[in-house]
Amino acid sequence: MSLNIGAVNAPFLSILDASKPHTFIDPQKNINEGSDVSAFLTSEAYGDIMTFLLQLNRAIFPSNIQVSNSNQKRDQIWELGSPHVIFSDTVRSLRGLLEDLGQIIDEVPPDPGPRRFGNVSFRKWCDIVEQRVSDLLDRHIPSELLSFPHETGITARDEINSYFLGSFGSSQRLDYGSGHELSFLAFLGCIWKLNGFTTSIPTSGSEERGIVLGVIDPYLQLIRRLIKTYNLEPAGSHGVWGLDDHSFIPYIFGSAQNGPAISPEDQAPTEGSRDGAPDPADVAKIAAVERERSKNMYFGAISFIHDVKKGPFWEHSPMLYDISGVKAGWGKINKGMIKMYNAEVLSKFPVVQHFRFGSLFSWDQDPTAPPAPTSVHTSTEIMGGSSSTDKASARGGPPQDSTKAPWATQATASSVEKIGTAAPWASRPSPVTNTGLPPSRFPQAQLSRRGPPNADSAAADARAMPPPSKAL
């Protein structure tokens, strides 16, 4: 694992030494059955993924900065479209790459024939991208990265190309999910490790903010357009019991955007919100979502759900609705989202089975990794949670309990097993709460479990989200 320590001992992804030739590896699929997930959870790749994610996450929290020629400080919010976010040359080039991919959508209209599932024209879009990938990378990736000193015939281009092409969905299954999103995160991680971004050691966070707001958000916008244009199916979706049918990382970075402001010497906060932050409960209010969607990644993801799903928000997105009841602020939500990503994305076989491993994200075992869990679902997935966000959790720390996540404070294995539809984190012994809704998958929300909105609040809210007549 490439792990260095920056400001306040915050982890950051190391950069390869360009003065020394590197042995690149053509990325290969190594996770072929459930038991392989245990090896992944103790691999260098896993640690690097968590390191990079935490590095980006910390940078997007509001900053408490010193006012020039003054002893006072002010809070700087990092919103989408903020003029204070600086885009480096590489970030601008990657934005151009995403724009080119969007233009290919214009070249490939959806097939007009009746389709119950994904539109077959998506396969043509993927074919064109693959045909043009060499030219796309040549035009938008710094040449010194693609020709990074190498010892064999395998080059940096080969590794970058693999993660890039894996970032936009499956042309075979006509679907998209968080595993493809993970591949794009690895694509950006490759560029970071090859010193493609403008960096300083320790990092100031400026380049990381540019990556999140200038590259990852446009990528998510492109993905949403692909989903709507070609009617892509959710890949490995949990249905209403999942966080989101397609994406996860906008909820991590979006909650950080609304977290409390931090100084360079501060650790990433685990509770609280910035001054003026929207209430988490606003995700269920159409007017609030429309107001915030252009500024915040969390609300942008919620807005897309409203675009593609009909009916009461609490009904089609019960987990997100539960999370909106967390009272400890956006910092608490952010902490929970990172743990949830570790448990529900990186620790699940259906999600990570297609991830490929080369030299930049290596299958080699990390000697500093905690032991892998002893109980796994070998044919489908690994259940469990994650570690905290200190240096140890930067390398992630594999789930330590096969029946519950770290958030569950009262649940036992036996009580959870009795709940047929509940996720491992559920901590209530009854399959139905007094709200009429199944138990929460997001344990941070257990103490503030939200029921359906009452008639008064629905009437007062422009969203007009009435409760079902038989819910209570």
Coordinates of C-alpha atoms in Angstrom, one line a residue:
M1 CA 0.0 0.0 0.0
S2 CA 1.2 3.5 -0.8
L3 CA 0.5 5.5 2.3
N4 CA 2.1 8.7 3.5
I5 CA 1.0 11.1 6.2
G6 CA 0.2 14.7 5.5
A7 CA -1.1 17.5 7.6
V8 CA -2.4 16.4 11.1
N9 CA -1.3 12.9 10.3
A10 CA -4.1 12.7 7.7
P11 CA -3.4 9.9 5.2
F12 CA -2.8 10.6 1.5
L13 CA -2.0 8.4 -1.4
S14 CA 1.7 8.2 -2.3
I15 CA 3.1 9.3 -5.6
L16 CA 5.5 7.1 -7.6
D17 CA 9.1 8.2 -8.2
A18 CA 9.3 9.1 -11.9
S19 CA 13.1 8.8 -11.8
K20 CA 12.8 5.0 -11.3
P21 CA 11.2 2.6 -13.9
H22 CA 8.0 1.0 -12.6
T23 CA 6.8 -2.5 -13.3
F24 CA 3.2 -2.1 -14.5
I25 CA 0.8 -5.0 -14.6
D26 CA -2.1 -5.6 -17.0
P27 CA -5.1 -5.4 -14.5
Q28 CA -6.7 -8.8 -13.9
K29 CA -9.9 -10.0 -12.2
N30 CA -8.9 -11.7 -8.9
I31 CA -12.2 -11.8 -7.0
N32 CA -14.0 -14.9 -8.4
E33 CA -15.8 -16.2 -5.4
G34 CA -17.0 -14.9 -2.0
S35 CA -13.9 -16.1 -0.2
D36 CA -11.7 -13.9 -2.4
V37 CA -13.2 -10.8 -0.8
S38 CA -11.3 -11.6 2.4
A39 CA -8.1 -11.4 0.5
F40 CA -9.2 -8.1 -1.1
L41 CA -9.9 -6.6 2.3
T42 CA -6.3 -7.2 3.3
S43 CA -4.8 -6.2 0.0
E44 CA -2.8 -3.1 -0.8
A45 CA -5.5 -2.0 -3.3
Y46 CA -8.1 -1.9 -0.6
G47 CA -6.0 0.2 1.6
D48 CA -5.2 2.6 -1.3
I49 CA -8.9 3.0 -2.2
M50 CA -9.8 3.9 1.4
T51 CA -6.8 6.2 1.7
F52 CA -7.8 8.1 -1.5
L53 CA -11.4 8.3 -0.5
L54 CA -10.6 9.7 2.9
Q55 CA -8.2 12.1 1.4
L56 CA -10.8 13.5 -1.0
N57 CA -13.5 13.5 1.7
R58 CA -11.5 15.6 4.2
A59 CA -10.7 18.2 1.6
I60 CA -14.3 18.9 0.8
F61 CA -15.3 19.9 4.3
P62 CA -15.7 23.7 4.7
S63 CA -12.4 25.3 5.6
N64 CA -11.8 27.7 8.5
I65 CA -9.3 30.1 7.0
Q66 CA -7.3 33.0 8.2
V67 CA -8.5 36.4 6.9
S68 CA -5.6 38.4 5.3
N69 CA -4.2 41.2 7.5
S70 CA -6.4 40.2 10.3
N71 CA -6.6 37.9 13.4
Q72 CA -10.0 36.8 12.4
K73 CA -11.0 33.6 10.6
R74 CA -13.9 32.9 8.3
D75 CA -15.5 29.7 7.0
Q76 CA -15.1 28.9 3.3
I77 CA -17.8 26.6 1.9
W78 CA -16.8 24.4 -1.1
E79 CA -20.0 24.3 -3.1
L80 CA -20.5 23.1 -6.7
G81 CA -19.6 25.9 -9.0
S82 CA -17.7 27.9 -6.3
P83 CA -15.3 30.4 -7.9
H84 CA -12.9 29.7 -5.0
V85 CA -12.3 26.1 -6.1
I86 CA -9.2 26.0 -8.3
F87 CA -9.0 23.6 -11.3
S88 CA -5.5 22.5 -12.3
D89 CA -4.6 21.7 -15.9
T90 CA -5.2 18.0 -15.3
V91 CA -8.6 18.7 -13.8
R92 CA -9.6 20.8 -16.8
S93 CA -8.4 18.2 -19.2
L94 CA -10.4 15.5 -17.4
R95 CA -13.5 17.7 -17.6
G96 CA -12.9 17.9 -21.4
L97 CA -12.7 14.1 -21.5
L98 CA -16.1 13.8 -19.8
E99 CA -17.5 16.4 -22.3
D100 CA -16.2 14.3 -25.2
L101 CA -18.0 11.2 -23.7
G102 CA -21.2 13.3 -23.5
Q103 CA -20.9 14.2 -27.1
I104 CA -20.8 10.5 -28.0
I105 CA -24.2 10.1 -26.4
D106 CA -25.4 12.6 -29.0
E107 CA -24.0 10.4 -31.7
V108 CA -25.8 7.3 -30.4
P109 CA -29.5 8.0 -29.8
P110 CA -31.5 5.3 -28.0
D111 CA -33.1 2.5 -29.9
P112 CA -36.7 3.4 -30.5
G113 CA -38.0 -0.1 -30.1
P114 CA -39.9 -1.2 -27.0
R115 CA -37.5 -2.3 -24.3
R116 CA -38.4 -3.5 -20.9
F117 CA -34.8 -3.2 -19.6
G118 CA -31.7 -1.4 -20.8
N119 CA -31.6 0.1 -24.3
V120 CA -29.3 -1.9 -26.6
S121 CA -27.9 1.4 -28.1
F122 CA -25.8 1.6 -24.9
R123 CA -23.7 -1.2 -26.3
K124 CA -22.9 0.9 -29.4
W125 CA -21.9 3.8 -27.1
C126 CA -19.5 1.6 -25.2
D127 CA -18.1 0.2 -28.5
I128 CA -17.4 3.7 -29.7
V129 CA -15.7 4.7 -26.5
E130 CA -13.5 1.6 -26.6
Q131 CA -12.6 2.3 -30.2
R132 CA -11.6 5.9 -29.4
V133 CA -10.1 5.3 -26.0
S134 CA -6.5 5.6 -27.1
D135 CA -7.2 9.0 -28.8
L136 CA -9.3 10.2 -25.8
L137 CA -6.5 9.4 -23.4
D138 CA -3.9 10.9 -25.6
R139 CA -5.8 14.2 -25.8
H140 CA -6.8 14.5 -22.2
I141 CA -4.2 12.7 -20.1
P142 CA -0.7 14.2 -19.7
S143 CA 1.7 12.4 -22.0
E144 CA 4.3 12.0 -19.3
L145 CA 1.8 9.8 -17.4
L146 CA 1.0 7.5 -20.3
S147 CA 4.7 7.1 -21.0
F148 CA 5.7 6.8 -17.3
P149 CA 9.1 5.0 -17.1
H150 CA 8.4 1.2 -17.2
E151 CA 10.4 -1.9 -17.1
T152 CA 8.3 -4.2 -19.3
G153 CA 6.0 -3.9 -22.3
I154 CA 3.1 -3.2 -20.0
T155 CA 2.7 0.6 -19.5
A156 CA 0.8 3.0 -17.3
R157 CA -1.6 3.4 -20.2
D158 CA -2.7 -0.2 -19.9
E159 CA -3.6 0.2 -16.2
I160 CA -5.3 3.6 -16.7
N161 CA -7.2 2.3 -19.7
S162 CA -8.6 -0.7 -17.8
Y163 CA -10.1 1.4 -15.0
F164 CA -11.4 4.1 -17.4
L165 CA -13.3 1.6 -19.5
G166 CA -14.8 0.0 -16.4
S167 CA -16.3 3.2 -15.2
F168 CA -19.4 3.6 -17.2
G169 CA -21.5 0.5 -16.8
S170 CA -21.7 -3.0 -18.4
S171 CA -22.5 -3.2 -22.1
Q172 CA -23.3 -6.8 -21.7
R173 CA -25.8 -6.5 -18.8
L174 CA -26.9 -2.9 -19.7
D175 CA -26.5 -1.8 -16.1
Y176 CA -24.5 0.6 -13.9
G177 CA -23.7 0.5 -10.2
S178 CA -21.3 1.4 -7.4
G179 CA -18.7 -1.1 -8.7
H180 CA -18.4 1.0 -11.9
E181 CA -18.2 4.1 -9.7
L182 CA -15.4 2.4 -7.8
S183 CA -13.5 1.9 -11.1
F184 CA -13.7 5.6 -11.8
L185 CA -12.3 6.4 -8.4
A186 CA -9.4 4.0 -9.2
F187 CA -8.9 5.7 -12.5
L188 CA -8.4 9.0 -10.7
G189 CA -6.2 7.3 -8.1
C190 CA -4.0 6.0 -10.9
I191 CA -3.5 9.5 -12.2
W192 CA -2.7 10.7 -8.6
K193 CA -0.1 8.0 -8.0
L194 CA 1.5 8.8 -11.3
N195 CA 1.8 12.5 -10.2
G196 CA -0.7 13.7 -12.8
F197 CA -2.3 16.1 -10.5
T198 CA -0.8 19.3 -9.1
T199 CA 0.1 18.3 -5.6
S200 CA 2.0 19.5 -2.6
I201 CA 3.3 17.4 0.3
P202 CA 1.6 17.7 2.8
T203 CA -1.4 18.3 0.6
S204 CA -3.3 21.5 1.0
G205 CA -6.6 20.0 -0.2
S206 CA -6.9 22.4 -3.2
E207 CA -6.3 19.7 -5.8
E208 CA -8.5 17.2 -4.0
R209 CA -11.3 19.8 -4.1
G210 CA -10.8 20.3 -7.8
I211 CA -11.0 16.5 -8.3
V212 CA -14.2 16.1 -6.4
L213 CA -16.1 19.2 -7.7
G214 CA -14.4 19.5 -11.1
V215 CA -14.2 15.8 -12.1
I216 CA -16.2 13.5 -10.0
D217 CA -19.4 15.6 -10.0
P218 CA -19.3 16.0 -13.9
Y219 CA -18.7 12.2 -14.1
L220 CA -21.8 11.7 -12.0
Q221 CA -23.8 14.0 -14.3
L222 CA -22.6 12.0 -17.3
I223 CA -23.6 8.8 -15.6
R224 CA -27.1 10.1 -14.8
R225 CA -27.5 11.1 -18.5
L226 CA -26.4 7.6 -19.6
I227 CA -28.9 6.0 -17.2
K228 CA -31.8 8.2 -18.4
T229 CA -30.8 8.0 -22.1
Y230 CA -30.3 4.2 -22.2
N231 CA -32.5 3.2 -19.3
L232 CA -29.6 1.4 -17.6
E233 CA -30.5 -1.1 -14.9
P234 CA -29.2 -0.9 -11.4
A235 CA -26.2 -3.3 -11.0
G236 CA -26.7 -5.4 -7.9
S237 CA -29.3 -3.2 -6.4
H238 CA -30.9 -3.9 -3.0
G239 CA -34.1 -2.2 -4.2
V240 CA -35.6 -0.1 -1.6
W241 CA -33.3 -1.6 1.0
G242 CA -30.2 -0.1 -0.7
L243 CA -29.0 3.5 -0.3
D244 CA -29.2 4.3 -4.0
D245 CA -29.8 2.2 -7.1
H246 CA -26.7 3.4 -8.8
S247 CA -24.3 5.6 -6.9
F248 CA -22.8 6.0 -3.4
I249 CA -19.9 8.5 -3.3
P250 CA -22.0 11.7 -3.9
Y251 CA -23.5 11.0 -0.4
I252 CA -20.1 10.9 1.1
F253 CA -18.8 14.1 -0.4
G254 CA -22.1 15.9 -0.3
S255 CA -22.4 15.3 3.5
A256 CA -18.9 16.5 3.9
Q257 CA -19.8 19.7 2.1
N258 CA -22.4 20.4 4.7
G259 CA -20.2 19.4 7.7
P260 CA -18.6 21.8 10.2
A261 CA -15.7 23.9 9.0
I262 CA -12.2 22.7 9.9
S263 CA -8.7 24.2 10.1
P264 CA -5.7 22.5 8.6
E265 CA -4.7 21.1 12.0
D266 CA -8.1 19.6 12.6
Q267 CA -9.2 16.0 12.1
A268 CA -12.2 15.3 9.9
P269 CA -15.3 16.0 12.1
T270 CA -17.6 13.2 13.0
E271 CA -20.7 15.3 14.0
G272 CA -22.1 18.8 13.6
S273 CA -22.9 20.9 10.6
R274 CA -21.7 24.1 9.1
D275 CA -23.5 27.4 9.8
G276 CA -26.4 27.8 7.4
A277 CA -26.4 24.1 6.3
P278 CA -29.7 22.7 5.1
D279 CA -31.4 20.4 7.5
P280 CA -30.9 16.7 6.7
A281 CA -34.7 16.4 6.7
D282 CA -34.8 18.7 3.7
V283 CA -34.0 15.8 1.4
A284 CA -37.8 14.9 1.5
K285 CA -38.8 18.4 0.4
I286 CA -38.8 19.1 -3.4
A287 CA -38.4 22.8 -3.0
A288 CA -35.3 22.4 -0.8
V289 CA -33.8 19.8 -3.0
E290 CA -34.2 22.0 -6.1
R291 CA -32.6 24.9 -4.2
E292 CA -29.6 22.8 -3.1
R293 CA -29.0 20.4 -6.0
S294 CA -26.8 22.8 -8.0
K295 CA -24.6 23.5 -4.9
N296 CA -24.3 20.2 -3.1
M297 CA -23.6 16.6 -4.3
Y298 CA -25.8 14.9 -1.7
F299 CA -28.8 16.9 -2.8
G300 CA -27.8 16.5 -6.4
A301 CA -28.1 12.7 -6.0
I302 CA -31.4 13.1 -4.2
S303 CA -32.7 15.2 -7.0
F304 CA -31.9 12.5 -9.5
I305 CA -33.9 10.1 -7.4
H306 CA -36.8 12.5 -7.6
D307 CA -36.3 12.7 -11.4
V308 CA -36.5 8.9 -11.9
K309 CA -38.8 7.7 -9.1
K310 CA -42.4 8.5 -8.3
G311 CA -44.3 8.3 -5.1
P312 CA -43.5 9.3 -1.5
F313 CA -39.8 9.7 -0.8
W314 CA -40.0 7.7 2.4
E315 CA -41.6 4.8 0.5
H316 CA -39.2 4.4 -2.4
S317 CA -36.0 5.6 -0.5
P318 CA -36.6 4.5 3.1
M319 CA -32.9 4.3 4.0
L320 CA -32.2 7.9 2.8
Y321 CA -35.4 9.0 4.6
D322 CA -34.1 7.3 7.8
I323 CA -30.8 9.1 7.5
S324 CA -32.5 12.4 7.2
G325 CA -33.6 12.0 10.8
V326 CA -30.1 11.9 12.2
K327 CA -29.9 14.8 14.7
A328 CA -26.2 15.0 15.2
G329 CA -25.6 16.8 11.9
W330 CA -23.9 16.3 8.6
G331 CA -20.6 15.3 10.2
K332 CA -22.3 12.3 11.8
I333 CA -23.9 11.4 8.5
N334 CA -20.6 11.6 6.7
K335 CA -18.9 9.3 9.2
G336 CA -21.8 6.8 8.8
M337 CA -21.6 7.0 5.0
I338 CA -17.9 6.1 5.0
K339 CA -18.5 3.1 7.2
M340 CA -21.4 2.1 5.1
Y341 CA -19.3 2.4 1.9
N342 CA -16.8 0.1 3.4
A343 CA -19.4 -2.4 4.5
E344 CA -21.9 -2.2 1.6
V345 CA -19.6 -1.6 -1.3
L346 CA -16.0 -2.6 -0.7
S347 CA -17.0 -5.7 1.4
K348 CA -19.7 -7.1 -0.9
F349 CA -18.8 -9.7 -3.5
P350 CA -21.5 -8.6 -6.1
V351 CA -20.0 -5.1 -6.1
V352 CA -16.3 -5.8 -6.1
Q353 CA -16.2 -9.0 -8.1
H354 CA -15.4 -7.1 -11.4
F355 CA -12.7 -4.9 -9.9
R356 CA -9.3 -5.4 -11.6
F357 CA -5.9 -5.4 -10.0
G358 CA -2.6 -4.2 -11.5
S359 CA 0.4 -2.6 -9.9
L360 CA -1.2 0.8 -9.0
F361 CA -4.0 -1.0 -7.2
S362 CA -2.3 -4.2 -6.2
W363 CA -3.7 -7.6 -5.2
D364 CA -0.5 -8.0 -3.0
Q365 CA -1.3 -8.5 0.6
D366 CA -0.7 -5.5 2.9
P367 CA 1.4 -6.7 5.9
T368 CA -0.1 -4.0 8.1
A369 CA -3.7 -5.1 7.4
P370 CA -5.9 -6.4 10.2
P371 CA -6.8 -10.1 9.9
A372 CA -9.6 -10.8 7.4
P373 CA -13.0 -11.8 8.9
T374 CA -13.4 -15.5 9.5
S375 CA -17.0 -15.8 8.5
V376 CA -18.0 -15.0 5.0
H377 CA -20.8 -15.7 2.5
T378 CA -18.5 -17.4 0.0
S379 CA -21.0 -17.5 -2.9
T380 CA -22.4 -14.0 -2.7
E381 CA -21.0 -11.5 -0.3
I382 CA -19.2 -10.6 2.9
M383 CA -21.3 -9.0 5.6
G384 CA -20.1 -6.6 8.1
G385 CA -18.8 -3.2 8.9
S386 CA -15.6 -1.1 8.9
S387 CA -13.1 0.7 11.0
S388 CA -12.8 4.3 12.2
T389 CA -11.3 7.1 10.1
D390 CA -7.9 7.4 11.7
K391 CA -4.7 6.1 10.1
A392 CA -5.8 2.5 10.7
S393 CA -9.1 3.1 8.9
A394 CA -7.3 4.8 6.0
R395 CA -6.3 1.4 5.1
G396 CA -9.9 0.5 5.8
G397 CA -9.8 -2.4 8.2
P398 CA -12.0 -5.3 7.1
P399 CA -15.3 -5.9 8.7
Q400 CA -14.9 -7.7 12.0
D401 CA -18.4 -9.0 12.5
S402 CA -20.4 -11.0 10.0
T403 CA -23.8 -10.0 11.4
K404 CA -23.6 -6.3 12.2
A405 CA -21.8 -3.1 11.4
P406 CA -19.9 -1.0 14.0
W407 CA -22.9 1.3 14.3
A408 CA -25.1 -1.3 15.8
T409 CA -24.8 -0.9 19.6
Q410 CA -27.5 -3.1 20.9
A411 CA -28.1 -5.8 18.2
T412 CA -27.0 -9.4 18.6
A413 CA -26.5 -11.9 15.8
S414 CA -29.6 -13.8 17.0
S415 CA -31.8 -10.8 17.0
V416 CA -30.8 -9.8 13.5
E417 CA -31.2 -13.2 12.1
K418 CA -34.8 -13.2 13.0
I419 CA -35.5 -10.3 10.6
G420 CA -36.0 -11.7 7.2
T421 CA -35.8 -8.4 5.2
A422 CA -33.5 -6.4 7.4
A423 CA -29.8 -5.7 6.6
P424 CA -27.1 -6.8 9.0
W425 CA -27.0 -3.4 10.7
A426 CA -30.6 -3.6 11.8
S427 CA -30.8 -3.4 15.6
R428 CA -34.5 -3.8 16.3
P429 CA -35.8 -7.2 17.1
S430 CA -39.2 -6.6 15.4
P431 CA -39.5 -6.7 11.6
V432 CA -41.9 -3.7 11.8
T433 CA -41.5 -0.6 14.0
N434 CA -44.3 1.4 15.4
T435 CA -44.0 3.7 12.3
G436 CA -45.1 0.9 10.0
L437 CA -41.8 0.9 8.3
P438 CA -39.1 -1.9 8.3
P439 CA -36.0 -1.4 10.5
S440 CA -33.4 1.1 9.4
R441 CA -30.3 0.0 7.5
F442 CA -28.5 3.1 8.7
P443 CA -27.9 2.6 12.4
Q444 CA -26.9 6.2 13.0
A445 CA -30.6 6.9 12.5
Q446 CA -31.9 4.3 15.0
L447 CA -32.4 6.7 17.9
S448 CA -34.2 9.2 15.6
R449 CA -36.1 6.7 13.5
R450 CA -38.5 8.6 11.3
G451 CA -41.9 7.5 10.4
P452 CA -43.9 8.7 7.5
P453 CA -44.5 12.5 7.5
N454 CA -47.8 13.5 9.1
A455 CA -50.5 15.4 7.3
D456 CA -49.6 18.7 8.9
S457 CA -46.0 18.7 7.8
A458 CA -47.1 17.5 4.3
A459 CA -49.6 20.3 4.0
A460 CA -47.0 22.9 5.0
D461 CA -44.4 21.5 2.6
A462 CA -44.6 22.4 -1.0
R463 CA -43.6 18.9 -1.8
A464 CA -46.9 17.7 -0.4
M465 CA -45.8 14.2 0.6
P466 CA -48.9 12.7 2.4
P467 CA -48.7 9.6 4.5
P468 CA -50.2 6.4 3.1
S469 CA -53.7 6.0 4.4
K470 CA -53.0 2.7 6.1
A471 CA -49.4 3.3 7.3
L472 CA -50.3 3.9 10.9

